[in-house]
Amino acid sequence: MEILGATLRICVDDLDTAVPFYERLAGGTALRFERGGVKVAAIGSFLLMSGPAAELEVLRKVTATIAVKDVEEAHRLLADLGAQIIAGPVPTPVGRNLLVMHPDGTIFEYADQSGA
């Protein structure tokens, strides 16, 4: 499995207020989308999320997003290593993702850009 990088997940109260700061910090423009009632902005190594408290409570449990070349390959390897597959792989607006709990209890999202 080839790991391409990691994205920090940040829950914010107001996405429109937070985005300009992170755009200047990361030196780029946010890619915005909505998923399941949660507004999302991807900027460099930051993934900002804003939405209903119940949705954010679940999202806060995910430590980080790990970018991989192929989610299917990550799925096979992680399952072989004894990780618990929580959800996926499923399509997203920018590729596919997979939620996984490592044997130590840490939860990560693995994502690729296949089919984006």
GROMACS .gro file of N, CA and C in nm:
model
  348
    1MET      N    1   0.085  -0.117   0.000
    1MET     CA    2   0.000   0.000   0.000
    1MET      C    3   0.090   0.124   0.000
    2GLU      N    4   0.066   0.212  -0.093
    2GLU     CA    5   0.144   0.335  -0.102
    2GLU      C    6   0.070   0.449  -0.035
    3ILE      N    7   0.129   0.504   0.073
    3ILE     CA    8   0.071   0.618   0.143
    3ILE      C    9   0.128   0.745   0.080
    4LEU      N   10   0.039   0.833   0.036
    4LEU     CA   11   0.079   0.955  -0.034
    4LEU      C   12   0.088   1.076   0.058
    5GLY      N   13   0.021   1.071   0.173
    5GLY     CA   14   0.022   1.185   0.265
    5GLY      C   15  -0.090   1.172   0.365
    6ALA      N   16  -0.101   1.273   0.451
    6ALA     CA   17  -0.206   1.274   0.552
    6ALA      C   18  -0.270   1.412   0.557
    7THR      N   19  -0.397   1.414   0.595
    7THR     CA   20  -0.472   1.538   0.608
    7THR      C   21  -0.524   1.550   0.750
    8LEU      N   22  -0.506   1.666   0.808
    8LEU     CA   23  -0.556   1.692   0.943
    8LEU      C   24  -0.703   1.728   0.935
    9ARG      N   25  -0.784   1.668   1.019
    9ARG     CA   26  -0.929   1.690   1.021
    9ARG      C   27  -0.963   1.789   1.132
   10ILE      N   28  -1.030   1.898   1.096
   10ILE     CA   29  -1.061   2.003   1.193
   10ILE      C   30  -1.210   2.035   1.185
   11CYS      N   31  -1.280   2.022   1.296
   11CYS     CA   32  -1.421   2.060   1.304
   11CYS      C   33  -1.428   2.206   1.347
   12VAL      N   34  -1.502   2.286   1.271
   12VAL     CA   35  -1.514   2.429   1.300
   12VAL      C   36  -1.662   2.467   1.312
   13ASP      N   37  -1.687   2.574   1.388
   13ASP     CA   38  -1.825   2.621   1.404
   13ASP      C   39  -1.878   2.685   1.276
   14ASP      N   40  -1.795   2.764   1.209
   14ASP     CA   41  -1.839   2.838   1.091
   14ASP      C   42  -1.735   2.821   0.980
   15LEU      N   43  -1.769   2.742   0.882
   15LEU     CA   44  -1.676   2.713   0.772
   15LEU      C   45  -1.637   2.839   0.696
   16ASP      N   46  -1.734   2.926   0.669
   16ASP     CA   47  -1.706   3.046   0.591
   16ASP      C   48  -1.608   3.139   0.661
   17THR      N   49  -1.611   3.141   0.793
   17THR     CA   50  -1.517   3.223   0.870
   17THR      C   51  -1.379   3.158   0.875
   18ALA      N   52  -1.373   3.026   0.885
   18ALA     CA   53  -1.246   2.955   0.900
   18ALA      C   54  -1.167   2.944   0.769
   19VAL      N   55  -1.237   2.929   0.658
   19VAL     CA   56  -1.170   2.902   0.530
   19VAL      C   57  -1.066   3.007   0.491
   20PRO      N   58  -1.094   3.136   0.498
   20PRO     CA   59  -0.992   3.234   0.455
   20PRO      C   60  -0.860   3.221   0.531
   21PHE      N   61  -0.866   3.193   0.661
   21PHE     CA   62  -0.743   3.175   0.740
   21PHE      C   63  -0.662   3.059   0.685
   22TYR      N   64  -0.728   2.943   0.664
   22TYR     CA   65  -0.656   2.824   0.618
   22TYR      C   66  -0.612   2.837   0.473
   23GLU      N   67  -0.685   2.911   0.390
   23GLU     CA   68  -0.640   2.936   0.253
   23GLU      C   69  -0.509   3.015   0.255
   24ARG      N   70  -0.502   3.116   0.338
   24ARG     CA   71  -0.379   3.196   0.346
   24ARG      C   72  -0.266   3.115   0.407
   25LEU      N   73  -0.298   3.035   0.510
   25LEU     CA   74  -0.197   2.953   0.576
   25LEU      C   75  -0.138   2.849   0.480
   26ALA      N   76  -0.225   2.784   0.403
   26ALA     CA   77  -0.182   2.676   0.313
   26ALA      C   78  -0.142   2.729   0.175
   27GLY      N   79  -0.176   2.855   0.146
   27GLY     CA   80  -0.140   2.913   0.017
   27GLY      C   81  -0.218   2.853  -0.099
   28GLY      N   82  -0.346   2.825  -0.077
   28GLY     CA   83  -0.427   2.767  -0.184
   28GLY      C   84  -0.574   2.801  -0.167
   29THR      N   85  -0.652   2.753  -0.260
   29THR     CA   86  -0.797   2.775  -0.259
   29THR      C   87  -0.867   2.648  -0.213
   30ALA      N   88  -0.968   2.666  -0.131
   30ALA     CA   89  -1.043   2.552  -0.077
   30ALA      C   90  -1.128   2.484  -0.183
   31LEU      N   91  -1.126   2.351  -0.180
   31LEU     CA   92  -1.220   2.271  -0.258
   31LEU      C   93  -1.335   2.243  -0.162
   32ARG      N   94  -1.454   2.292  -0.194
   32ARG     CA   95  -1.569   2.278  -0.104
   32ARG      C   96  -1.668   2.176  -0.158
   33PHE      N   97  -1.726   2.101  -0.066
   33PHE     CA   98  -1.835   2.009  -0.100
   33PHE      C   99  -1.915   1.980   0.026
   34GLU      N  100  -2.027   1.914   0.009
   34GLU     CA  101  -2.112   1.878   0.122
   34GLU      C  102  -2.136   1.729   0.119
   35ARG      N  103  -2.135   1.669   0.238
   35ARG     CA  104  -2.157   1.525   0.246
   35ARG      C  105  -2.236   1.494   0.372
   36GLY      N  106  -2.354   1.439   0.356
   36GLY     CA  107  -2.435   1.399   0.470
   36GLY      C  108  -2.470   1.514   0.563
   37GLY      N  109  -2.495   1.632   0.509
   37GLY     CA  110  -2.530   1.747   0.591
   37GLY      C  111  -2.411   1.821   0.650
   38VAL      N  112  -2.290   1.773   0.623
   38VAL     CA  113  -2.168   1.837   0.673
   38VAL      C  114  -2.103   1.912   0.557
   39LYS      N  115  -2.073   2.039   0.581
   39LYS     CA  116  -2.001   2.119   0.482
   39LYS      C  117  -1.852   2.094   0.503
   40VAL      N  118  -1.781   2.075   0.392
   40VAL     CA  119  -1.640   2.040   0.398
   40VAL      C  120  -1.560   2.134   0.307
   41ALA      N  121  -1.440   2.169   0.354
   41ALA     CA  122  -1.346   2.246   0.273
   41ALA      C  123  -1.209   2.180   0.285
   42ALA      N  124  -1.154   2.137   0.173
   42ALA     CA  125  -1.021   2.078   0.169
   42ALA      C  126  -0.923   2.185   0.121
   43ILE      N  127  -0.821   2.211   0.204
   43ILE     CA  128  -0.722   2.314   0.173
   43ILE      C  129  -0.585   2.261   0.211
   44GLY      N  130  -0.503   2.231   0.114
   44GLY     CA  131  -0.371   2.179   0.145
   44GLY      C  132  -0.382   2.054   0.231
   45SER      N  133  -0.317   2.054   0.345
   45SER     CA  134  -0.320   1.939   0.436
   45SER      C  135  -0.429   1.949   0.542
   46PHE      N  136  -0.526   2.038   0.522
   46PHE     CA  137  -0.634   2.057   0.618
   46PHE      C  138  -0.768   2.019   0.557
   47LEU      N  139  -0.850   1.953   0.636
   47LEU     CA  140  -0.987   1.920   0.598
   47LEU      C  141  -1.077   1.980   0.704
   48LEU      N  142  -1.143   2.092   0.670
   48LEU     CA  143  -1.231   2.161   0.763
   48LEU      C  144  -1.372   2.107   0.746
   49MET      N  145  -1.442   2.087   0.859
   49MET     CA  146  -1.578   2.034   0.855
   49MET      C  147  -1.667   2.113   0.949
   50SER      N  148  -1.790   2.141   0.904
   50SER     CA  149  -1.886   2.213   0.985
   50SER      C  150  -2.024   2.155   0.958
   51GLY      N  151  -2.103   2.140   1.064
   51GLY     CA  152  -2.236   2.085   1.046
   51GLY      C  153  -2.303   2.054   1.177
   52PRO      N  154  -2.408   1.971   1.171
   52PRO     CA  155  -2.482   1.935   1.291
   52PRO      C  156  -2.393   1.867   1.395
   53ALA      N  157  -2.419   1.898   1.523
   53ALA     CA  158  -2.337   1.845   1.633
   53ALA      C  159  -2.328   1.693   1.630
   54ALA      N  160  -2.438   1.625   1.601
   54ALA     CA  161  -2.438   1.478   1.601
   54ALA      C  162  -2.344   1.423   1.493
   55GLU      N  163  -2.342   1.487   1.377
   55GLU     CA  164  -2.254   1.444   1.268
   55GLU      C  165  -2.108   1.471   1.305
   56LEU      N  166  -2.081   1.587   1.361
   56LEU     CA  167  -1.944   1.622   1.397
   56LEU      C  168  -1.891   1.534   1.509
   57GLU      N  169  -1.978   1.489   1.599
   57GLU     CA  170  -1.936   1.400   1.707
   57GLU      C  171  -1.874   1.272   1.650
   58VAL      N  172  -1.936   1.220   1.545
   58VAL     CA  173  -1.883   1.100   1.479
   58VAL      C  174  -1.752   1.133   1.408
   59LEU      N  175  -1.748   1.244   1.336
   59LEU     CA  176  -1.629   1.282   1.259
   59LEU      C  177  -1.508   1.308   1.348
   60ARG      N  178  -1.531   1.357   1.470
   60ARG     CA  179  -1.420   1.385   1.562
   60ARG      C  180  -1.348   1.259   1.606
   61LYS      N  181  -1.409   1.144   1.590
   61LYS     CA  182  -1.348   1.019   1.630
   61LYS      C  183  -1.242   0.971   1.530
   62VAL      N  184  -1.243   1.030   1.411
   62VAL     CA  185  -1.146   0.993   1.308
   62VAL      C  186  -1.022   1.080   1.325
   63THR      N  187  -0.908   1.017   1.352
   63THR     CA  188  -0.785   1.087   1.384
   63THR      C  189  -0.733   1.170   1.266
   64ALA      N  190  -0.728   1.111   1.148
   64ALA     CA  191  -0.674   1.180   1.030
   64ALA      C  192  -0.720   1.107   0.905
   65THR      N  193  -0.703   1.172   0.791
   65THR     CA  194  -0.728   1.109   0.662
   65THR      C  195  -0.592   1.076   0.600
   66ILE      N  196  -0.576   0.951   0.562
   66ILE     CA  197  -0.452   0.905   0.499
   66ILE      C  198  -0.478   0.890   0.349
   67ALA      N  199  -0.405   0.965   0.268
   67ALA     CA  200  -0.418   0.954   0.123
   67ALA      C  201  -0.337   0.833   0.076
   68VAL      N  202  -0.402   0.747   0.000
   68VAL     CA  203  -0.335   0.628  -0.054
   68VAL      C  204  -0.356   0.623  -0.204
   69LYS      N  205  -0.271   0.548  -0.270
   69LYS     CA  206  -0.284   0.535  -0.414
   69LYS      C  207  -0.409   0.457  -0.452
   70ASP      N  208  -0.442   0.353  -0.374
   70ASP     CA  209  -0.554   0.265  -0.408
   70ASP      C  210  -0.625   0.217  -0.281
   71VAL      N  211  -0.748   0.260  -0.261
   71VAL     CA  212  -0.825   0.222  -0.142
   71VAL      C  213  -0.850   0.072  -0.136
   72GLU      N  214  -0.872   0.009  -0.251
   72GLU     CA  215  -0.896  -0.136  -0.252
   72GLU      C  216  -0.774  -0.212  -0.198
   73GLU      N  217  -0.657  -0.169  -0.239
   73GLU     CA  218  -0.533  -0.230  -0.189
   73GLU      C  219  -0.519  -0.206  -0.039
   74ALA      N  220  -0.549  -0.083   0.006
   74ALA     CA  221  -0.543  -0.051   0.149
   74ALA      C  222  -0.640  -0.139   0.226
   75HIS      N  223  -0.760  -0.157   0.172
   75HIS     CA  224  -0.862  -0.241   0.236
   75HIS      C  225  -0.810  -0.383   0.258
   76ARG      N  226  -0.752  -0.441   0.155
   76ARG     CA  227  -0.701  -0.578   0.165
   76ARG      C  228  -0.589  -0.587   0.270
   77LEU      N  229  -0.493  -0.496   0.264
   77LEU     CA  230  -0.380  -0.500   0.356
   77LEU      C  231  -0.425  -0.478   0.500
   78LEU      N  232  -0.508  -0.379   0.523
   78LEU     CA  233  -0.554  -0.348   0.658
   78LEU      C  234  -0.633  -0.464   0.717
   79ALA      N  235  -0.719  -0.526   0.636
   79ALA     CA  236  -0.795  -0.643   0.684
   79ALA      C  237  -0.701  -0.757   0.718
   80ASP      N  238  -0.600  -0.779   0.633
   80ASP     CA  239  -0.501  -0.885   0.658
   80ASP      C  240  -0.423  -0.859   0.787
   81LEU      N  241  -0.402  -0.732   0.819
   81LEU     CA  242  -0.325  -0.695   0.939
   81LEU      C  243  -0.411  -0.695   1.066
   82GLY      N  244  -0.539  -0.725   1.051
   82GLY     CA  245  -0.626  -0.734   1.168
   82GLY      C  246  -0.700  -0.607   1.203
   83ALA      N  247  -0.699  -0.508   1.115
   83ALA     CA  248  -0.776  -0.386   1.138
   83ALA      C  249  -0.924  -0.414   1.117
   84GLN      N  250  -1.008  -0.340   1.186
   84GLN     CA  251  -1.153  -0.355   1.171
   84GLN      C  252  -1.202  -0.255   1.067
   85ILE      N  253  -1.264  -0.305   0.962
   85ILE     CA  254  -1.319  -0.218   0.858
   85ILE      C  255  -1.455  -0.168   0.909
   86ILE      N  256  -1.467  -0.037   0.927
   86ILE     CA  257  -1.590   0.021   0.978
   86ILE      C  258  -1.688   0.052   0.865
   87ALA      N  259  -1.637   0.107   0.755
   87ALA     CA  260  -1.722   0.142   0.641
   87ALA      C  261  -1.638   0.153   0.515
   88GLY      N  262  -1.696   0.110   0.405
   88GLY     CA  263  -1.633   0.129   0.276
   88GLY      C  264  -1.562   0.007   0.224
   89PRO      N  265  -1.498   0.026   0.112
   89PRO     CA  266  -1.479   0.149   0.037
   89PRO      C  267  -1.610   0.200  -0.026
   90VAL      N  268  -1.626   0.331  -0.023
   90VAL     CA  269  -1.743   0.396  -0.083
   90VAL      C  270  -1.696   0.515  -0.166
   91PRO      N  271  -1.773   0.550  -0.270
   91PRO     CA  272  -1.738   0.667  -0.350
   91PRO      C  273  -1.765   0.797  -0.274
   92THR      N  274  -1.681   0.898  -0.300
   92THR     CA  275  -1.698   1.032  -0.243
   92THR      C  276  -1.691   1.132  -0.359
   93PRO      N  277  -1.713   1.260  -0.333
   93PRO     CA  278  -1.702   1.357  -0.442
   93PRO      C  279  -1.563   1.366  -0.505
   94VAL      N  280  -1.460   1.318  -0.435
   94VAL     CA  281  -1.323   1.330  -0.487
   94VAL      C  282  -1.252   1.197  -0.505
   95GLY      N  283  -1.319   1.085  -0.487
   95GLY     CA  284  -1.256   0.954  -0.501
   95GLY      C  285  -1.330   0.849  -0.422
   96ARG      N  286  -1.257   0.765  -0.351
   96ARG     CA  287  -1.319   0.663  -0.266
   96ARG      C  288  -1.258   0.672  -0.127
   97ASN      N  289  -1.335   0.629  -0.026
   97ASN     CA  290  -1.278   0.627   0.108
   97ASN      C  291  -1.317   0.501   0.184
   98LEU      N  292  -1.250   0.484   0.296
   98LEU     CA  293  -1.261   0.365   0.378
   98LEU      C  294  -1.235   0.410   0.521
   99LEU      N  295  -1.323   0.372   0.614
   99LEU     CA  296  -1.300   0.401   0.756
   99LEU      C  297  -1.254   0.273   0.824
  100VAL      N  298  -1.145   0.284   0.899
  100VAL     CA  299  -1.080   0.167   0.957
  100VAL      C  300  -1.040   0.195   1.102
  101MET      N  301  -1.062   0.096   1.188
  101MET     CA  302  -1.010   0.104   1.324
  101MET      C  303  -0.888   0.013   1.333
  102HIS      N  304  -0.773   0.073   1.363
  102HIS     CA  305  -0.650  -0.004   1.381
  102HIS      C  306  -0.662  -0.090   1.508
  103PRO      N  307  -0.582  -0.194   1.520
  103PRO     CA  308  -0.589  -0.280   1.639
  103PRO      C  309  -0.573  -0.205   1.772
  104ASP      N  310  -0.508  -0.087   1.770
  104ASP     CA  311  -0.492  -0.009   1.894
  104ASP      C  312  -0.613   0.078   1.927
  105GLY      N  313  -0.716   0.074   1.841
  105GLY     CA  314  -0.839   0.150   1.864
  105GLY      C  315  -0.845   0.284   1.793
  106THR      N  316  -0.737   0.325   1.728
  106THR     CA  317  -0.735   0.451   1.655
  106THR      C  318  -0.812   0.436   1.524
  107ILE      N  319  -0.894   0.536   1.491
  107ILE     CA  320  -0.974   0.532   1.369
  107ILE      C  321  -0.915   0.629   1.267
  108PHE      N  322  -0.898   0.578   1.144
  108PHE     CA  323  -0.847   0.659   1.033
  108PHE      C  324  -0.939   0.644   0.912
  109GLU      N  325  -0.941   0.748   0.832
  109GLU     CA  326  -1.003   0.742   0.701
  109GLU      C  327  -0.890   0.723   0.601
  110TYR      N  328  -0.905   0.628   0.511
  110TYR     CA  329  -0.812   0.610   0.400
  110TYR      C  330  -0.886   0.655   0.274
  111ALA      N  331  -0.823   0.735   0.190
  111ALA     CA  332  -0.889   0.790   0.072
  111ALA      C  333  -0.797   0.787  -0.049
  112ASP      N  334  -0.858   0.765  -0.165
  112ASP     CA  335  -0.784   0.778  -0.291
  112ASP      C  336  -0.859   0.873  -0.382
  113GLN      N  337  -0.805   0.896  -0.500
  113GLN     CA  338  -0.869   0.984  -0.595
  113GLN      C  339  -0.915   0.908  -0.719
  114SER      N  340  -0.932   0.776  -0.706
  114SER     CA  341  -0.977   0.694  -0.819
  114SER      C  342  -1.120   0.728  -0.852
  115GLY      N  343  -1.145   0.744  -0.977
  115GLY     CA  344  -1.282   0.771  -1.023
  115GLY      C  345  -1.329   0.912  -0.998
  116ALA      N  346  -1.239   0.998  -0.952
  116ALA     CA  347  -1.279   1.136  -0.922
  116ALA      C  348  -1.309   1.212  -1.048
   0.00000   0.00000   0.00000
